């Protein structure tokens, strides 16, 4: 029977560690915990829970620490986990049967980001082999031979580490520092430019973000990583929107939609662009394409439900402003059924009711909106 090691790198994770380990310890042969400088007693807690604990200095490189954890493991298969991750008990029970599959493979799990609910696929389980390892100082990627089999599993991993705003800010500053170091070592790497561009975009620096997104999209990403290529082009367009206005982004968005018509997220942003320009017919058509396709990303933790809610409400507003109240009502019914506890749904319902001179329905919707906002 094949065995499984759990591999973790931690630092000051005492509040999270027991919760993270609880469901997995019954199913793994060992838990390898590599501490990179805790001051809160994390190593001692890990040891008390039964983990094999190793302490190493932090060298500003997540891959270095992760690879060290893999090297300490002794089982046939490995699973990596962060201390702010938790596998539900019913999913933890799947792990050992999964690694009994014939032959070697890389197994994917679905990470669910709390509290936003964004979902993305990640490579989490793999055989212990020297040609499977992590690369990059931050936003590290699991590297393996290209011909190795891959399988998407039903395993879910809940990630709550970004719920605290202060912790998010600290991570953003740390990540920017590490990405700049990585860029100095890999100045032509499209993945590094992409992640650096995302970091600048998220911290409100569109000029810097645009520079790196253009470099990411101009490299071999179109051939080697279609998801990064499309998203880099999209974020470059959104940076131009912030820097230069709607018209600057419009042409880029239309070109991307023409090149990648199956890419749902570009239709979402094109729809919002049309709406802000008061082009309501075009806005509704673009948003309809997004609603048909979804965002179109498997490896980004996008808030898909939030995007869908915005698309439904914006499309309803576009239809209302075109005078098509029946179609707007149909769109709102979809939103009410799917998001009954979202105040914005009932605010738009009230606006539609006023447009139809239905004062009673407008009052009912406004009252419901107020109650939801007070909760």
XYZ file of C-alpha atoms in Angstrom:
375
model
C 0.000 0.000 0.000
C 1.363 3.413 -0.949
C 1.962 5.890 1.853
C 1.375 9.647 1.981
C 3.360 12.433 3.672
C 1.896 15.830 4.439
C 4.444 18.627 3.831
C 4.013 22.102 5.314
C 6.077 25.256 5.730
C 5.006 27.532 8.579
C 5.849 30.683 10.478
C 3.865 32.019 13.440
C 0.873 29.816 12.661
C -0.016 28.651 16.160
C -3.662 29.857 15.908
C -4.191 27.903 12.664
C -2.053 24.790 12.836
C -4.239 22.426 14.864
C -7.269 23.224 12.724
C -5.253 22.604 9.574
C -3.822 19.264 10.702
C -6.875 17.839 12.453
C -8.609 16.165 9.512
C -5.441 14.960 7.778
C -3.402 13.280 10.519
C -5.538 10.097 10.501
C -4.756 9.536 6.802
C -1.069 10.402 6.416
C 1.959 8.387 7.452
C 3.691 11.535 8.654
C 3.356 15.290 8.768
C 6.553 17.151 7.896
C 6.454 20.706 9.265
C 9.270 23.075 8.297
C 9.355 26.226 10.420
C 11.085 29.315 9.021
C 11.367 31.428 12.160
C 8.268 31.331 14.361
C 8.183 33.289 17.605
C 4.813 32.053 18.853
C 5.583 28.437 19.694
C 4.451 26.973 16.380
C 7.250 24.327 16.229
C 6.470 23.098 19.732
C 2.769 22.854 18.939
C 3.485 20.969 15.712
C 5.675 18.480 17.579
C 2.998 17.976 20.241
C 0.515 17.131 17.480
C 2.828 14.405 16.175
C 4.592 16.188 13.322
C 8.246 15.780 12.387
C 9.501 19.327 12.839
C 12.466 20.977 11.131
C 13.610 24.552 11.708
C 15.473 26.450 8.975
C 16.271 30.148 8.483
C 13.992 32.125 6.199
C 15.886 32.892 2.984
C 13.193 34.904 1.168
C 12.287 31.965 -1.033
C 9.126 29.901 -0.597
C 10.232 27.289 -3.117
C 13.482 26.708 -1.255
C 11.542 26.034 1.947
C 8.943 23.874 0.186
C 11.589 21.808 -1.560
C 13.327 21.291 1.778
C 10.059 19.933 3.186
C 9.768 17.512 0.257
C 13.323 16.307 0.830
C 12.554 15.425 4.465
C 9.500 13.332 3.584
C 9.749 9.540 3.595
C 6.477 8.382 2.039
C 5.694 7.276 -1.517
C 3.427 10.252 -2.214
C 3.429 13.843 -0.955
C 0.784 16.474 -0.339
C 1.612 20.112 0.325
C -0.547 22.291 2.541
C -0.371 25.719 4.161
C -1.320 26.268 7.785
C -4.287 28.419 6.760
C -5.691 25.536 4.692
C -8.158 22.896 5.799
C -9.396 19.756 4.052
C -12.960 18.699 5.009
C -13.092 15.284 6.740
C -14.987 13.631 3.894
C -12.363 14.834 1.407
C -9.441 13.846 3.631
C -10.807 10.295 3.509
C -10.317 10.309 -0.288
C -6.574 10.908 -0.144
C -5.168 7.437 0.490
C -7.408 5.765 -2.120
C -6.347 8.425 -4.631
C -2.632 7.721 -4.292
C -3.173 3.994 -4.858
C -3.854 4.729 -8.545
C -1.581 2.834 -10.966
C 1.470 4.766 -12.099
C 2.659 8.234 -11.201
C 0.575 11.363 -11.676
C 0.054 14.887 -10.436
C -3.325 15.260 -8.723
C -5.223 18.542 -8.630
C -7.507 19.773 -5.846
C -9.912 22.721 -5.717
C -8.902 25.541 -3.401
C -11.817 27.591 -2.077
C -10.848 31.028 -0.797
C -12.744 32.288 2.240
C -14.679 34.452 2.731
C -15.060 35.440 -0.927
C -15.686 31.939 -2.272
C -13.267 32.163 -5.196
C -12.225 28.768 -6.572
C -9.095 27.648 -8.354
C -7.394 24.383 -9.222
C -3.993 23.598 -7.705
C -1.522 20.724 -7.979
C -1.504 19.308 -4.451
C -0.587 15.582 -4.518
C 2.276 13.912 -6.369
C 4.792 11.061 -6.036
C 8.064 11.650 -4.207
C 10.522 12.075 -7.071
C 13.564 14.331 -7.573
C 12.141 15.644 -10.855
C 9.066 17.060 -9.105
C 9.876 20.270 -7.260
C 8.859 23.889 -6.705
C 10.152 26.937 -8.580
C 9.975 30.726 -7.917
C 10.501 32.656 -4.690
C 6.789 33.457 -4.332
C 3.652 32.280 -6.116
C 5.709 29.117 -6.373
C 4.806 26.593 -9.044
C 5.102 22.811 -8.921
C 7.322 21.650 -11.785
C 7.276 18.108 -13.161
C 8.083 16.228 -16.378
C 5.685 17.361 -19.131
C 4.564 13.830 -19.942
C 3.472 12.991 -16.407
C -0.228 12.118 -16.117
C -2.493 14.671 -14.432
C -5.898 14.198 -12.831
C -8.437 16.598 -11.333
C -9.834 15.164 -8.103
C -12.891 16.065 -6.011
C -10.720 17.085 -3.045
C -11.484 20.568 -1.686
C -9.104 22.720 0.332
C -10.466 25.752 2.174
C -8.070 28.709 2.434
C -8.840 31.445 4.933
C -5.487 33.254 5.189
C -6.562 36.379 3.312
C -9.611 37.168 5.448
C -7.665 39.579 7.710
C -7.058 42.954 5.946
C -3.848 43.621 7.897
C -2.478 40.232 6.954
C -3.395 40.849 3.305
C -1.432 44.110 3.334
C 1.573 42.447 4.954
C 1.528 39.655 2.383
C 1.251 42.153 -0.463
C 4.366 44.026 0.709
C 6.280 40.784 1.207
C 5.239 39.415 -2.175
C 6.301 42.577 -3.991
C 9.751 42.403 -2.413
C 10.173 38.751 -3.400
C 8.875 39.298 -6.921
C 11.370 42.091 -7.513
C 14.163 39.777 -6.383
C 12.831 37.093 -8.723
C 12.703 39.550 -11.597
C 16.370 40.417 -11.081
C 17.166 36.703 -11.439
C 14.713 35.955 -14.277
C 14.261 39.218 -16.216
C 12.712 37.510 -19.259
C 10.342 35.159 -17.437
C 6.726 35.884 -18.470
C 5.361 34.274 -15.292
C 7.368 36.658 -13.092
C 6.218 39.674 -15.112
C 2.619 38.460 -14.881
C 2.694 38.013 -11.104
C 4.473 41.333 -10.629
C 1.878 43.025 -12.823
C -0.941 41.488 -10.775
C 0.691 42.682 -7.565
C 0.982 46.260 -8.833
C -2.595 46.153 -10.168
C -3.939 44.997 -6.803
C -2.049 47.731 -4.940
C -3.333 50.476 -7.246
C -0.261 51.149 -9.389
C -1.633 50.801 -12.940
C 1.373 52.286 -14.759
C 3.739 49.720 -13.259
C 1.173 46.955 -13.722
C 0.711 47.843 -17.394
C 4.438 47.631 -18.092
C 4.713 44.126 -16.675
C 1.464 42.847 -18.183
C 2.594 43.943 -21.625
C 5.867 42.092 -21.145
C 4.032 38.989 -19.919
C 1.715 38.950 -22.936
C 4.538 39.646 -25.399
C 6.575 36.616 -24.297
C 5.943 32.926 -24.948
C 2.833 32.890 -22.730
C 0.491 32.682 -25.741
C 2.074 29.342 -26.574
C 3.002 28.007 -23.134
C 0.228 29.251 -20.842
C -2.981 30.431 -22.472
C -4.579 31.372 -19.170
C -1.793 33.764 -18.210
C -1.669 35.201 -21.736
C -5.380 36.055 -21.787
C -5.424 37.461 -18.276
C -2.289 39.551 -18.877
C -3.893 41.132 -21.945
C -7.101 41.778 -20.016
C -5.337 43.417 -17.078
C -3.281 45.534 -19.474
C -6.553 46.831 -20.939
C -7.935 47.575 -17.476
C -4.738 49.446 -16.601
C -5.208 51.633 -19.674
C -8.771 52.235 -18.540
C -7.509 53.534 -15.189
C -4.758 55.605 -16.759
C -6.405 56.958 -19.905
C -10.153 56.345 -19.709
C -12.792 54.137 -21.306
C -11.784 54.655 -24.902
C -8.224 53.485 -24.297
C -9.449 50.167 -22.918
C -12.221 49.607 -25.466
C -10.001 48.737 -28.419
C -7.880 46.334 -26.348
C -10.969 44.612 -24.959
C -12.526 44.253 -28.405
C -9.316 42.823 -29.840
C -9.021 40.332 -26.993
C -12.667 39.302 -27.406
C -12.035 38.791 -31.121
C -8.901 36.724 -30.514
C -10.376 34.725 -27.601
C -14.179 34.673 -28.066
C -14.569 31.860 -25.530
C -12.943 33.963 -22.779
C -15.844 34.937 -20.536
C -14.042 37.492 -18.394
C -13.269 39.773 -21.329
C -16.990 39.897 -22.187
C -17.727 40.876 -18.579
C -15.360 43.839 -18.692
C -16.393 44.794 -22.213
C -20.004 44.840 -21.023
C -19.158 47.132 -18.108
C -17.173 49.353 -20.455
C -20.165 49.698 -22.789
C -22.494 50.349 -19.845
C -20.313 53.143 -18.476
C -20.374 54.655 -21.980
C -24.209 54.434 -21.938
C -24.174 51.926 -24.812
C -26.834 49.790 -23.196
C -27.614 47.439 -26.066
C -23.953 46.498 -26.518
C -23.527 46.210 -22.744
C -26.377 43.720 -22.480
C -25.068 41.631 -25.366
C -21.557 41.413 -23.917
C -22.793 40.579 -20.422
C -25.039 37.869 -21.848
C -21.954 36.244 -23.351
C -20.220 36.346 -19.975
C -23.233 34.774 -18.258
C -23.217 31.967 -20.829
C -19.490 31.245 -20.491
C -18.475 32.102 -16.937
C -15.142 33.767 -16.226
C -13.097 31.164 -18.069
C -10.301 30.760 -15.496
C -9.430 27.514 -13.721
C -6.319 28.683 -11.883
C -7.310 32.107 -10.524
C -9.308 32.642 -7.341
C -11.857 34.905 -8.995
C -15.088 35.709 -7.096
C -17.236 34.063 -9.771
C -20.528 34.555 -7.924
C -19.828 38.242 -7.314
C -19.030 38.689 -11.006
C -22.217 36.869 -11.983
C -24.325 39.009 -9.637
C -22.828 42.206 -11.058
C -23.429 40.977 -14.604
C -27.077 40.114 -13.904
C -27.805 43.464 -12.246
C -25.946 45.509 -14.853
C -27.725 43.680 -17.645
C -31.063 44.315 -15.909
C -30.219 48.024 -15.653
C -29.205 48.124 -19.321
C -32.509 46.536 -20.356
C -34.467 48.916 -18.118
C -32.733 51.944 -19.600
C -33.540 50.660 -23.084
C -37.195 50.507 -22.041
C -37.439 46.708 -22.170
C -38.989 46.333 -18.728
C -40.229 42.779 -19.295
C -36.733 41.520 -20.129
C -35.289 43.492 -17.205
C -37.811 41.841 -14.874
C -36.837 38.404 -16.182
C -33.175 39.150 -15.461
C -34.024 40.349 -11.960
C -36.003 37.194 -11.243
C -32.868 35.202 -12.013
C -30.911 37.418 -9.620
C -33.584 37.159 -6.902
C -33.623 33.369 -7.140
C -29.847 33.032 -6.968
C -28.977 35.916 -4.615
C -32.054 36.535 -2.434
C -29.981 37.984 0.426
C -28.097 40.558 -1.654
C -29.421 44.066 -0.978
C -28.351 45.284 -4.427
C -30.825 42.879 -6.053
C -33.749 44.476 -4.249
C -32.481 47.989 -4.864
C -32.601 47.348 -8.609
C -35.990 45.644 -8.157
C -37.260 48.871 -6.577
C -35.902 50.935 -9.484
C -37.689 48.704 -11.979
C -40.926 48.888 -9.988
C -40.785 52.691 -10.035
C -40.292 52.570 -13.791
C -43.517 50.568 -14.013
C -45.306 52.924 -11.589
C -45.736 50.083 -9.095
C -45.332 52.020 -5.853
C -46.286 49.097 -3.601
C -43.671 46.776 -5.122
C -41.057 49.541 -4.944
C -41.744 50.077 -1.210
C -41.594 46.330 -0.541
C -38.246 46.014 -2.335
C -36.780 49.066 -0.564
C -37.865 47.731 2.844
C -36.258 44.370 2.097
C -33.083 46.107 0.935
C -32.902 48.073 4.205
C -33.396 44.972 6.345
C -30.632 43.130 4.507
C -28.223 46.042 4.919
C -28.900 46.209 8.657
C -27.911 42.577 9.195
